[in-house]
Backbone as a printed PyTorch tensor [residue, N CA C, xyz], in Angstrom:
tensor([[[  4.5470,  14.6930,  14.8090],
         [  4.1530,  15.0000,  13.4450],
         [  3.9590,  16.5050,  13.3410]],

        [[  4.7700,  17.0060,  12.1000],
         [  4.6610,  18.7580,  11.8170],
         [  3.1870,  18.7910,  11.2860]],

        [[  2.2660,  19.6450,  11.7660],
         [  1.3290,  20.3610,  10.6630],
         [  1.8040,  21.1700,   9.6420]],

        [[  1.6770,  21.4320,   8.6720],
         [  1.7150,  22.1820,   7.9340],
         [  0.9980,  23.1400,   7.3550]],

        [[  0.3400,  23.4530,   8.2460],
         [ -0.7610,  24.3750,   8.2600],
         [ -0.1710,  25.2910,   9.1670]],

        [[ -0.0350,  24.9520,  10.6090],
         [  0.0310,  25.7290,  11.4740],
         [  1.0870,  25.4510,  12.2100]],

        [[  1.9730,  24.7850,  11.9390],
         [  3.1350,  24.0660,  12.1800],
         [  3.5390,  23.5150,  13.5570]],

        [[  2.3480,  23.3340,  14.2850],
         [  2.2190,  23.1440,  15.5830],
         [  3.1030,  21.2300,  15.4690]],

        [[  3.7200,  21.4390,  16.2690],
         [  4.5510,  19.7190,  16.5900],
         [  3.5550,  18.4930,  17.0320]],

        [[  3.0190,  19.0990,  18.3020],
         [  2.0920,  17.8470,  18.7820],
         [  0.7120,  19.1180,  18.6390]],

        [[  0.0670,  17.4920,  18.6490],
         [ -1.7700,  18.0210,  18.1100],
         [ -2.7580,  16.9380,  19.1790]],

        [[ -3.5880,  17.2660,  19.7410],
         [ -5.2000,  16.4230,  19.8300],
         [ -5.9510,  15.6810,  18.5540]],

        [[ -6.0960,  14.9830,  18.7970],
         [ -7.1020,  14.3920,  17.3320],
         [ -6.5540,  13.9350,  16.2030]],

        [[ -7.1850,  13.4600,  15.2950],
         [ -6.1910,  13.0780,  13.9350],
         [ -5.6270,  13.9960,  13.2490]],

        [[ -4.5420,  13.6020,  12.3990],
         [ -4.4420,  14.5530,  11.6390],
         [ -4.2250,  13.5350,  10.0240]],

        [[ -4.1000,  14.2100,   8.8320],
         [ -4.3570,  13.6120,   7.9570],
         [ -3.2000,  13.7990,   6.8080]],

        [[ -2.3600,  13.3360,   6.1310],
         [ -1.5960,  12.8760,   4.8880],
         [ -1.7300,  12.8860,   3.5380]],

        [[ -1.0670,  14.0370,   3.0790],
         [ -1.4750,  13.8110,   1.7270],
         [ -0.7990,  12.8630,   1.1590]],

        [[ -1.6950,  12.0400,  -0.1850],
         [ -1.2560,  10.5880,  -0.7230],
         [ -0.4360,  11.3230,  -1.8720]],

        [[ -0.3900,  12.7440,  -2.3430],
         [  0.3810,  12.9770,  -3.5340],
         [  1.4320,  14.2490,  -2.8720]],

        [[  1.6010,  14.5710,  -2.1940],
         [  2.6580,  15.2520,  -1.5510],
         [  3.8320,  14.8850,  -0.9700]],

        [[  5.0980,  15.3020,  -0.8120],
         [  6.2410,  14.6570,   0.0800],
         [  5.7830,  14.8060,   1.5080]],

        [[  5.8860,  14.7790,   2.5630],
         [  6.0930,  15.0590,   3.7890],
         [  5.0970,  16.0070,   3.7560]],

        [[  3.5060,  15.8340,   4.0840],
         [  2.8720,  17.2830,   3.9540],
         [  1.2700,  16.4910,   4.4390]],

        [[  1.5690,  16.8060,   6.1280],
         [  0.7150,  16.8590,   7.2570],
         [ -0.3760,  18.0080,   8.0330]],

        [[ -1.3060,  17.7480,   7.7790],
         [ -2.2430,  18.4550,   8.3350],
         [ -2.8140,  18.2990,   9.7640]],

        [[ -3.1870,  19.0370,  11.3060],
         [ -3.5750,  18.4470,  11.8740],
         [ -5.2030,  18.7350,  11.7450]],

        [[ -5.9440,  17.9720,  12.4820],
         [ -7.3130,  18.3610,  12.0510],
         [ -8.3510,  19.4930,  11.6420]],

        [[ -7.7960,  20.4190,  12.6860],
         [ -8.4140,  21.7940,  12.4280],
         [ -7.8120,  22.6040,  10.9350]],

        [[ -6.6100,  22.6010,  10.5680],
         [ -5.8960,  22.9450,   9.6710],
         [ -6.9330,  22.4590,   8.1100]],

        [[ -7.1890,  20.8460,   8.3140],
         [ -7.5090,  20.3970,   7.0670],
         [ -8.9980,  20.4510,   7.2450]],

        [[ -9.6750,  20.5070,   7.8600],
         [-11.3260,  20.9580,   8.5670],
         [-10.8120,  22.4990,   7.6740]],

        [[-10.4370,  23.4570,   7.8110],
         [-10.1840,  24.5850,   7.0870],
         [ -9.5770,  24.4580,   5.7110]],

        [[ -9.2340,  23.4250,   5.2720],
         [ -9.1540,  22.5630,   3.6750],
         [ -7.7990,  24.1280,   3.2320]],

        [[ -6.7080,  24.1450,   4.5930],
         [ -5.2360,  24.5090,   3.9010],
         [ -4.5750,  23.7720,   3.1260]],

        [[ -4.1840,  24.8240,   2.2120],
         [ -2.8480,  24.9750,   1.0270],
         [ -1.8920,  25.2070,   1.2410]],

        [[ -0.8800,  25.3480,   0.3380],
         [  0.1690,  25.3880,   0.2140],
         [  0.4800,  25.5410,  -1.4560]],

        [[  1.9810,  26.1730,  -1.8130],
         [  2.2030,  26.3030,  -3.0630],
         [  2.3310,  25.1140,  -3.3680]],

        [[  2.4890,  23.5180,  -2.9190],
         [  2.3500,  22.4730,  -3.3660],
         [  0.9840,  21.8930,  -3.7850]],

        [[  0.6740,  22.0790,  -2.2050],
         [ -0.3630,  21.0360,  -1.8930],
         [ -1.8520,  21.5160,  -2.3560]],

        [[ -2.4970,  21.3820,  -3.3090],
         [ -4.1180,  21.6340,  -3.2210],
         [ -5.0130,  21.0720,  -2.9370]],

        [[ -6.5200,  21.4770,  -2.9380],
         [ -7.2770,  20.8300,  -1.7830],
         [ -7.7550,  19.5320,  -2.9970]],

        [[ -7.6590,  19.3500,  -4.4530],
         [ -8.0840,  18.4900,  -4.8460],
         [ -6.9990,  17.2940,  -4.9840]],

        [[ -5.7840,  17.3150,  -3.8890],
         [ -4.9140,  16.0320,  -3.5530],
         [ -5.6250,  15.0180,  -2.4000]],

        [[ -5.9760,  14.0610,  -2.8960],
         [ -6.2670,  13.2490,  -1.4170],
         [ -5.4590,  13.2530,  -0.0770]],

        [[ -6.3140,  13.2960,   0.9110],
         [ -6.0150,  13.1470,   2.3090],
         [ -6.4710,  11.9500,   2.6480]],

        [[ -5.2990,  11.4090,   3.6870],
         [ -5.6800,  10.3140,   4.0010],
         [ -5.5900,  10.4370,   5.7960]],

        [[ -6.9920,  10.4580,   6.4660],
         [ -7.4960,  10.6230,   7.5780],
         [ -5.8340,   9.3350,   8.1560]],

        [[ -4.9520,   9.7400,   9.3060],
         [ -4.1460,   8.8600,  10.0600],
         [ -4.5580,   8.6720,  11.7200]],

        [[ -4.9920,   7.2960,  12.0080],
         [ -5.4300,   6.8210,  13.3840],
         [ -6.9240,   6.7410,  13.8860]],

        [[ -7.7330,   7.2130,  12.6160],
         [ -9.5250,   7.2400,  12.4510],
         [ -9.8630,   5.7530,  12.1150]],

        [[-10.1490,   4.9240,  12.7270],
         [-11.0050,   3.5990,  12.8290],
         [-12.3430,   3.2590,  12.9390]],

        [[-13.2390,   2.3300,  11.8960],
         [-14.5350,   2.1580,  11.9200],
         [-15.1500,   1.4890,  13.7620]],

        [[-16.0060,   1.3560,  13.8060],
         [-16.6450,   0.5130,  15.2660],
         [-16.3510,  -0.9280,  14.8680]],

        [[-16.1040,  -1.0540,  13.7160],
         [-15.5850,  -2.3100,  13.3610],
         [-13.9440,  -3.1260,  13.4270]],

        [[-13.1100,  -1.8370,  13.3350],
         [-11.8700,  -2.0040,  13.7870],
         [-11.3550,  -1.6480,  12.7720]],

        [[-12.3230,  -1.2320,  11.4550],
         [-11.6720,  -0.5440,  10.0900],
         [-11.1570,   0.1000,   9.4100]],

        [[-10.1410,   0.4020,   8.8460],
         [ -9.7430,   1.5190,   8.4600],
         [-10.3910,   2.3110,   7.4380]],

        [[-10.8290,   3.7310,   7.4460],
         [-11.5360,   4.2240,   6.1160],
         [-10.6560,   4.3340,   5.6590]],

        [[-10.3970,   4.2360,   4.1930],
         [ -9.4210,   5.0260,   3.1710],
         [ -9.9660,   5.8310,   2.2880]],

        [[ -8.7240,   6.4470,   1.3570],
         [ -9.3180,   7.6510,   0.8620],
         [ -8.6440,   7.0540,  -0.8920]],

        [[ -9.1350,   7.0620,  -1.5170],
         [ -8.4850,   6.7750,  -2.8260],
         [ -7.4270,   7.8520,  -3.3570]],

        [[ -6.2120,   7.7900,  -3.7920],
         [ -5.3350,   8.3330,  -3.6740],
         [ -5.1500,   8.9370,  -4.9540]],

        [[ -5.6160,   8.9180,  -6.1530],
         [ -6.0210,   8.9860,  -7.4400],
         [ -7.1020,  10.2940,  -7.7410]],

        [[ -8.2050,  10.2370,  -7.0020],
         [ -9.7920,  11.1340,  -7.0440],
         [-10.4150,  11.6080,  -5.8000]],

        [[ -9.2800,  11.1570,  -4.7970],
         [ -9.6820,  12.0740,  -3.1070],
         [-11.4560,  11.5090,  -2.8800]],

        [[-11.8080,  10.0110,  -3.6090],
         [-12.8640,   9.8380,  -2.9240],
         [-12.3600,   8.7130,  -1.7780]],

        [[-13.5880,   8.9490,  -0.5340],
         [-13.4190,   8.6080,   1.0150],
         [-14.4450,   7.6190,   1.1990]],

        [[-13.6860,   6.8800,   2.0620],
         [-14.7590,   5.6200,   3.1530],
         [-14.3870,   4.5610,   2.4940]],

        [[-13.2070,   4.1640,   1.9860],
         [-13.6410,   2.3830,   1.1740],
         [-12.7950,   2.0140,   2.3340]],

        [[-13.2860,   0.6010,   2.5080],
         [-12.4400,  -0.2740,   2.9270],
         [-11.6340,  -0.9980,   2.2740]],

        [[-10.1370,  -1.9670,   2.5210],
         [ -9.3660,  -1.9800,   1.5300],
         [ -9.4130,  -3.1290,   0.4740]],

        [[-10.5740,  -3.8640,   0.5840],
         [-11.0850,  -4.4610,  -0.9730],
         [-11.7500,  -3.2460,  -1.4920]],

        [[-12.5570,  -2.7690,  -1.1020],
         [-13.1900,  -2.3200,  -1.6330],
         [-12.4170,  -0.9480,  -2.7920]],

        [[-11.3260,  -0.8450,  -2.2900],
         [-10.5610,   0.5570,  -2.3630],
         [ -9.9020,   0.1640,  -3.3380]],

        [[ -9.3240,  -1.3740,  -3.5810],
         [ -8.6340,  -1.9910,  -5.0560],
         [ -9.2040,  -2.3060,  -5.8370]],

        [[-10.7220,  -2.7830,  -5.3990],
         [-11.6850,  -2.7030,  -6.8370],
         [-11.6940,  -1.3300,  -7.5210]],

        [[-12.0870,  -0.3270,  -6.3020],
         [-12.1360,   1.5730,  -7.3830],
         [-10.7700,   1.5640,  -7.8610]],

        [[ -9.7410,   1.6200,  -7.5180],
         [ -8.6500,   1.5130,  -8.5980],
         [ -8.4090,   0.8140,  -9.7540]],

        [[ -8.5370,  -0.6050,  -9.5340],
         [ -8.6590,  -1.4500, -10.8050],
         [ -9.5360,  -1.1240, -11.9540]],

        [[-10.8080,  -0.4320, -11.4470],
         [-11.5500,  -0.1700, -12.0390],
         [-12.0100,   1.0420, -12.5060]],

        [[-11.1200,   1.8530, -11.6430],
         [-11.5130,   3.6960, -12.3820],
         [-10.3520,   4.2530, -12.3130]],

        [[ -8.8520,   3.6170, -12.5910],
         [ -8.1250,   4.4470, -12.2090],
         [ -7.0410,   3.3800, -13.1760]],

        [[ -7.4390,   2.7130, -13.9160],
         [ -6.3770,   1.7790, -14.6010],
         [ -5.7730,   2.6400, -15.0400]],

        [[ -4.6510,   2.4030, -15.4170],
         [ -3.3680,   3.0720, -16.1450],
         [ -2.7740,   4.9830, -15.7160]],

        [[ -3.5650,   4.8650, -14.2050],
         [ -2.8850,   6.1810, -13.9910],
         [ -1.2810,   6.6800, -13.7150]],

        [[ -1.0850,   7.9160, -14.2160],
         [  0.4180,   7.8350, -14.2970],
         [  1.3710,   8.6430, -13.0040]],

        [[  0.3130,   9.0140, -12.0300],
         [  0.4390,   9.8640, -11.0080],
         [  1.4920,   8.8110,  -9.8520]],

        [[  1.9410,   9.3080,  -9.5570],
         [  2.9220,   8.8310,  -8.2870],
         [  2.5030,   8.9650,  -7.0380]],

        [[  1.6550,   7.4970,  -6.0750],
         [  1.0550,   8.2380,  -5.1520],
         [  1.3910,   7.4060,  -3.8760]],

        [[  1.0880,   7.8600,  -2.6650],
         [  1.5780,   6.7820,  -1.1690],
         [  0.3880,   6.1050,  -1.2220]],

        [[  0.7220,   4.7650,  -0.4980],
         [ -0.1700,   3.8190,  -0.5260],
         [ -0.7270,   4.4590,   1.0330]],

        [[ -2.5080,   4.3560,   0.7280],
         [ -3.4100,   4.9140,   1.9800],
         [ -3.4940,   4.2760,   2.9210]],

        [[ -2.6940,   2.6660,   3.0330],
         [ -3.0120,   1.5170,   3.9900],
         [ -1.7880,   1.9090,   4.9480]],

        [[ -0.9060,   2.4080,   4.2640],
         [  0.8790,   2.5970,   4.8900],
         [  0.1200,   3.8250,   5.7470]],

        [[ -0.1910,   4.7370,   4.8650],
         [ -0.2530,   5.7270,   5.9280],
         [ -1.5510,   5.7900,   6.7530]],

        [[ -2.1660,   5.1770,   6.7700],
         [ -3.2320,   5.0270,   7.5620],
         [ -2.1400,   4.4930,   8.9800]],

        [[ -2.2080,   3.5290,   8.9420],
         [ -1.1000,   2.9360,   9.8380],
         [  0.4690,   3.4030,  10.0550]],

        [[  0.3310,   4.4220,   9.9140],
         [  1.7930,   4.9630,   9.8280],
         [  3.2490,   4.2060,   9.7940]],

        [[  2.9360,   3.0220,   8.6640],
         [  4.0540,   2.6580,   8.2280],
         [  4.8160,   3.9130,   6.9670]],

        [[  6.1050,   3.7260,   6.6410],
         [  6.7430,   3.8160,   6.0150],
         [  6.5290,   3.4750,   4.6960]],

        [[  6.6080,   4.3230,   3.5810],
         [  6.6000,   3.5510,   2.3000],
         [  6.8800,   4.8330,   0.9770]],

        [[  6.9120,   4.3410,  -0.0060],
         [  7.7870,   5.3960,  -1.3850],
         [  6.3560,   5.7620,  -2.0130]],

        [[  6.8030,   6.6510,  -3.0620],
         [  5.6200,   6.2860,  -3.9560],
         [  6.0230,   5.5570,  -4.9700]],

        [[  4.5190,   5.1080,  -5.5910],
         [  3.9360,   4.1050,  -6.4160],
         [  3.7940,   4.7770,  -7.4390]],

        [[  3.5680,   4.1600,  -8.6510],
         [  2.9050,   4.1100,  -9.7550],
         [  1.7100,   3.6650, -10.2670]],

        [[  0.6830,   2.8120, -10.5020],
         [ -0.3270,   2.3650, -10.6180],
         [ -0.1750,   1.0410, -10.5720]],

        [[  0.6280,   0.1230, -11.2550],
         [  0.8740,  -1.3150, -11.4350],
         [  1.6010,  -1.3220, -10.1120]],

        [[  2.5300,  -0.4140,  -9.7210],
         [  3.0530,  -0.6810,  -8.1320],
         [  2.1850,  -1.1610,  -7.3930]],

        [[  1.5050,   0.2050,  -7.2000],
         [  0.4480,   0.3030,  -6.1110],
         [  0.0780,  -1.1700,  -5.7620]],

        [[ -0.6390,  -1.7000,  -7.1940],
         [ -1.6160,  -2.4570,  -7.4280],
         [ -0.8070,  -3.9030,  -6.7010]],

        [[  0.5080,  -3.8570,  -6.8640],
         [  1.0880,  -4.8520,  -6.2980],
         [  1.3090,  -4.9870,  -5.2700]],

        [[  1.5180,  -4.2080,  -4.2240],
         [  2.1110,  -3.3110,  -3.6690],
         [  0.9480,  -3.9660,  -2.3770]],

        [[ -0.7490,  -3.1600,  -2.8780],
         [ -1.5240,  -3.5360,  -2.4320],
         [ -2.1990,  -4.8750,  -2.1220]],

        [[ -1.9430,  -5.9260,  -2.7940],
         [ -2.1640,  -7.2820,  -3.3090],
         [ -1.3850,  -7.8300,  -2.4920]],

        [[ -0.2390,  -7.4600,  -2.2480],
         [  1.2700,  -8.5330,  -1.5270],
         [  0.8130,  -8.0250,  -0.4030]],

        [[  1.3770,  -6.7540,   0.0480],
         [  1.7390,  -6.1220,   1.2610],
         [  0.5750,  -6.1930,   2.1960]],

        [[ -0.3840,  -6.0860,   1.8630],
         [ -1.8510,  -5.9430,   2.7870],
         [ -2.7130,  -6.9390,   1.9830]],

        [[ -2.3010,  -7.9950,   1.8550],
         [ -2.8250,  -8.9900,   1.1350],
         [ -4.4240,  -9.4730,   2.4080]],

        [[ -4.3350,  -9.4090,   3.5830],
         [ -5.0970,  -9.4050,   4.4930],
         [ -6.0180,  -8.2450,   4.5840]],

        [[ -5.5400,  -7.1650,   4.3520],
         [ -6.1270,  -6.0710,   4.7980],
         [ -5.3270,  -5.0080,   5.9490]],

        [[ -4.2430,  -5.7500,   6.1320],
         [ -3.4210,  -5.0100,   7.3330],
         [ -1.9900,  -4.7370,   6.8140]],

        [[ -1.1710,  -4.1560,   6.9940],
         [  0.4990,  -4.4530,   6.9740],
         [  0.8740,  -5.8240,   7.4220]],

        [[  1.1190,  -6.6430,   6.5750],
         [  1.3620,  -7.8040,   6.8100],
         [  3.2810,  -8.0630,   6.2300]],

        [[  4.2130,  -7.2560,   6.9530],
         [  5.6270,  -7.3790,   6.5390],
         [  6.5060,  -9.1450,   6.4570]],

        [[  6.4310, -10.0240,   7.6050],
         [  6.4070, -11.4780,   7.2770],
         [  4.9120, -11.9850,   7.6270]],

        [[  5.2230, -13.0250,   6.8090],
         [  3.8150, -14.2780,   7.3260],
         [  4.6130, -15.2450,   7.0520]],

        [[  3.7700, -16.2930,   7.3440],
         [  3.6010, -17.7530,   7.8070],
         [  4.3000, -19.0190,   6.6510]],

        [[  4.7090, -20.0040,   6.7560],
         [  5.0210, -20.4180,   6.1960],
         [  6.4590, -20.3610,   5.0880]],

        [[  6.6700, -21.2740,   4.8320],
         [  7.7100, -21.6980,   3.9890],
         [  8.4870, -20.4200,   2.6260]],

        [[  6.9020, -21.0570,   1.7050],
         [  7.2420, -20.3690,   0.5830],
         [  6.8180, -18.6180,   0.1370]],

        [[  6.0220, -18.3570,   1.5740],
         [  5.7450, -17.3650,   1.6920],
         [  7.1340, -16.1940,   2.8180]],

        [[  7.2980, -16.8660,   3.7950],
         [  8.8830, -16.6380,   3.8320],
         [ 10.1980, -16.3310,   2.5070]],

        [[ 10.3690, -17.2760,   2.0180],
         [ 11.1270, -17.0680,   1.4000],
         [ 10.7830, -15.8680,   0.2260]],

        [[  9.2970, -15.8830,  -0.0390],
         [  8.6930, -14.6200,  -0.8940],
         [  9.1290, -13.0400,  -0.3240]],

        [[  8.8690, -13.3180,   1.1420],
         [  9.1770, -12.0240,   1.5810],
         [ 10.6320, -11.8330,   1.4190]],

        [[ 11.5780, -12.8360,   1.6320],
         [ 13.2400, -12.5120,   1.9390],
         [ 13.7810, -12.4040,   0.1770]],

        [[ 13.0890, -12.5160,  -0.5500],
         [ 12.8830, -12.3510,  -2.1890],
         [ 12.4380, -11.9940,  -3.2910]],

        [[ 11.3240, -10.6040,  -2.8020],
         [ 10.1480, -10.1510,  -3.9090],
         [ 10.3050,  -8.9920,  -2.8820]],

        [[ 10.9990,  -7.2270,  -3.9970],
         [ 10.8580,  -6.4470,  -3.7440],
         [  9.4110,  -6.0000,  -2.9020]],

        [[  8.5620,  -5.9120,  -1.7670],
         [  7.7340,  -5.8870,  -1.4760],
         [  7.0010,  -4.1980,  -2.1470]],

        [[  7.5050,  -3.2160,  -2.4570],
         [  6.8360,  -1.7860,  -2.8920],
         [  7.1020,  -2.5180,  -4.1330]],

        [[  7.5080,  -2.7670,  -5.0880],
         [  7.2940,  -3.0240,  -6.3200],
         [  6.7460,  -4.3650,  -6.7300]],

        [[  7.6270,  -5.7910,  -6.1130],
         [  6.9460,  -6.5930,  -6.6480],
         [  7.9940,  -7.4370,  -7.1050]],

        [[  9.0530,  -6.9240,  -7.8460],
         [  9.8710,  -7.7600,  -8.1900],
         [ 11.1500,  -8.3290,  -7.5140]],

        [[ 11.2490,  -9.7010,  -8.4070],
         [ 12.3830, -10.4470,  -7.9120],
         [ 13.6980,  -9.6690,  -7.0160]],

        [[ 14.1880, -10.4110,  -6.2450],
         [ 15.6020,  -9.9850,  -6.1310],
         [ 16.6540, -11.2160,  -6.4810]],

        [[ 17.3420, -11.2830,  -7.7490],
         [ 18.1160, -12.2260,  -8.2030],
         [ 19.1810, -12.1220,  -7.5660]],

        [[ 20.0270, -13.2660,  -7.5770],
         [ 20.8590, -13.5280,  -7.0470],
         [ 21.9970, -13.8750,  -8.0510]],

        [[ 21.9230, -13.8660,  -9.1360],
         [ 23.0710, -14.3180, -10.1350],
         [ 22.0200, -15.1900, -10.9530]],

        [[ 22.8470, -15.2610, -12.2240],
         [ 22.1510, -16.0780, -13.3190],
         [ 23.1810, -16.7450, -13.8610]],

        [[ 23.0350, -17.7310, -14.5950],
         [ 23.9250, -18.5180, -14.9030],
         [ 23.2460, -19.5500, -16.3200]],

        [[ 23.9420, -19.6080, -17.5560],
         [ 23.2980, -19.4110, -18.6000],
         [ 21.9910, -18.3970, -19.3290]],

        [[ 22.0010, -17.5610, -18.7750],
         [ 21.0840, -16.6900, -18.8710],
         [ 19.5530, -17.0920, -18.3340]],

        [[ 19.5570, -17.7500, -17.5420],
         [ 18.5400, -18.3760, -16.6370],
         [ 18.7290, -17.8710, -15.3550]],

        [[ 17.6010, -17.4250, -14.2710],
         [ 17.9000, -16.9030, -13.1440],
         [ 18.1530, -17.9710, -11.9230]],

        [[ 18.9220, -18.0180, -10.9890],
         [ 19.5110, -18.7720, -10.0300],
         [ 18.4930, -18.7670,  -8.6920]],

        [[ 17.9320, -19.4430,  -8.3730],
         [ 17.2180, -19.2210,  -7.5250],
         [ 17.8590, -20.1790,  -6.0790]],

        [[ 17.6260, -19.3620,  -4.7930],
         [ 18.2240, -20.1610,  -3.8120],
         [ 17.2870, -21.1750,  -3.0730]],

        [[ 15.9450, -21.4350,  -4.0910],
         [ 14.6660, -21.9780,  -3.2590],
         [ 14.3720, -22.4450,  -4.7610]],

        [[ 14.1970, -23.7510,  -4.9500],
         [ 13.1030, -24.2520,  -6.1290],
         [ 11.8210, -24.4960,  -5.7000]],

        [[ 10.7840, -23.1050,  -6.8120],
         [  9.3270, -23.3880,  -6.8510],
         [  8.9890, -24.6190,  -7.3150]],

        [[  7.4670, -24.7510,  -6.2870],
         [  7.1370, -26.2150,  -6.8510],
         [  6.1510, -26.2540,  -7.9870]],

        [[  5.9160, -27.2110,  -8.8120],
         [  5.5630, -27.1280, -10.1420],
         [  4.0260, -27.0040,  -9.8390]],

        [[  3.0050, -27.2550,  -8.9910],
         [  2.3920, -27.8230,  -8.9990],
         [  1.0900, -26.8800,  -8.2190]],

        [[  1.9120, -25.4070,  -7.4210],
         [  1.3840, -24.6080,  -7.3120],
         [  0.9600, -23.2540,  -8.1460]],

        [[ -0.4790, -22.7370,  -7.8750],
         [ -0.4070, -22.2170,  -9.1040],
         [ -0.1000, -20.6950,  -8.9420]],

        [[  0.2310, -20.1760,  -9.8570],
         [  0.8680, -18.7770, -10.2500],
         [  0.3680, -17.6850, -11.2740]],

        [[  0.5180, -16.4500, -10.4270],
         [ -0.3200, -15.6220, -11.6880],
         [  0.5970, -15.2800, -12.3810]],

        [[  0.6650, -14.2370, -13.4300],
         [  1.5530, -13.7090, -14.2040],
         [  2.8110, -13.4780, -14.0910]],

        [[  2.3860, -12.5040, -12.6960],
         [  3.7690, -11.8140, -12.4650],
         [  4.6090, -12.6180, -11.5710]],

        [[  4.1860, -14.0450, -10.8600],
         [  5.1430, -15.0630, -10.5580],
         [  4.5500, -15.1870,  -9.4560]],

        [[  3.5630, -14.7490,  -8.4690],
         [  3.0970, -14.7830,  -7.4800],
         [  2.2400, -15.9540,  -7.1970]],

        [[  2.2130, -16.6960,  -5.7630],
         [  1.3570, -17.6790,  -5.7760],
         [ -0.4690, -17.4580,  -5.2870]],

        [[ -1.1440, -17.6970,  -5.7470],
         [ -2.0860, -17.7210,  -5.0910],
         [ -2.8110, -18.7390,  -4.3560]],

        [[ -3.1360, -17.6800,  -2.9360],
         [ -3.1070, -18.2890,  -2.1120],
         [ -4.7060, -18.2840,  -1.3000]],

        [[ -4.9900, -17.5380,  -2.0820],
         [ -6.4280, -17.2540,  -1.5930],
         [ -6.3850, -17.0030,   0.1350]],

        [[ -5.6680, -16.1470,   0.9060],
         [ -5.3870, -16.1830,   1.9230],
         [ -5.2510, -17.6390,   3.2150]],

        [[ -4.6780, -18.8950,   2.6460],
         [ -4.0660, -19.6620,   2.8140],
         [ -2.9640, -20.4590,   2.4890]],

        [[ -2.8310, -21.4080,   3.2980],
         [ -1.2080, -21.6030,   3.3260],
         [ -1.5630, -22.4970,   1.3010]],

        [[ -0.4490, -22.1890,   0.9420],
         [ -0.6640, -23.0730,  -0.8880],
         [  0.1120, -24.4860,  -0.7530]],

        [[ -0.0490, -24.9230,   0.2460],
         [  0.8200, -26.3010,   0.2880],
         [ -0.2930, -27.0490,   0.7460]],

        [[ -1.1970, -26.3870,   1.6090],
         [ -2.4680, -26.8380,   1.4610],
         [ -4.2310, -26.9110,   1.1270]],

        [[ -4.1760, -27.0350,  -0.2970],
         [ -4.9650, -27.2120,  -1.3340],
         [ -5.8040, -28.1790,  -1.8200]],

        [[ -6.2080, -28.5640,  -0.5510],
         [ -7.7840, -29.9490,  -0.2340],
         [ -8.6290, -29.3610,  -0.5590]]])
């Protein structure tokens, strides 16, 4: 990982990610000295990468208002709730906490984004089961939406029929309350 501070390659200690910048890494001492750049300013969130609670937690940093320490319910309630309808384009803090890969978002992204993808609390790329399989091999995971396959009468073609009987939020998703939805005793 480049600093961009001091452009040193390899570093000791964490270094940290901005959630509204392209490619724009700090290593610790650099952002402990709260460096700039003609991009980057110090009121863009950083998101601390490889820093874990005694609990096994990740802090995050809200990517919106650069406030620090939520954990990741806690981190979609402050969005849902102080950050509705923002129009900023930002990396999701769970990706880069964990140094996955990922685009930026929009706000309803995010929000999906966050809900599907780390529906646990972790990078969760496949899980378990049937219809949750086929969700992943079929629901843009950064956005959310479908991937159709052809339509035919102007109705969409699906290669899996949902069952009637599970229930669904808006945007077509099942809820699952972090269990399997086939079983609902």
């Amino acid at each position: 990982m480049l600093c961009r501070g001091c452009s040193k390659q390899s570093y000791s200690g964490h270094h940290f990610t901005c959630l509204i910048c392209f490619d724009y890494s700090l290593c610790e001492d650099c952002h402990s000295k709260k460096h700039i750049s003609m991009f980057h300013t110090n009121s863009h969130s950083m998101q601390c990468v490889g820093l874990q609670t005694a609990d096994n937690q990740l802090s995050l940093a809200c990517p919106f208002c650069s406030e620090q320490g939520f954990f990741w319910d806690g981190l979609v309630s402050h969005i849902q709730s102080d950050h509705n309808g923002e129009t900023a384009e930002v990396l999701c803090p769970l990706c880069v906490a964990q140094s996955a890969l990922v685009n930026f978002l929009k706000y309803d992204e995010l929000l999906v984004h966050m809900n599907y993808t780390h529906e646990f609390g972790t990078f969760t790329p496949q899980r378990e089961g049937p219809i949750i399989q086929y969700i992943n091999q079929h629901v843009n995971p950064a956005t959310g939406i479908p991937i159709f396959f052809g339509t035919r009468n102007d109705s969409v073609m699906f290669s899996y029929q949902f069952s009637a009987d599970l229930p669904y939020d808006r945007h077509g998703y099942i809820f699952t309350e972090g269990k399997d939805p086939r079983n609902r005793g």
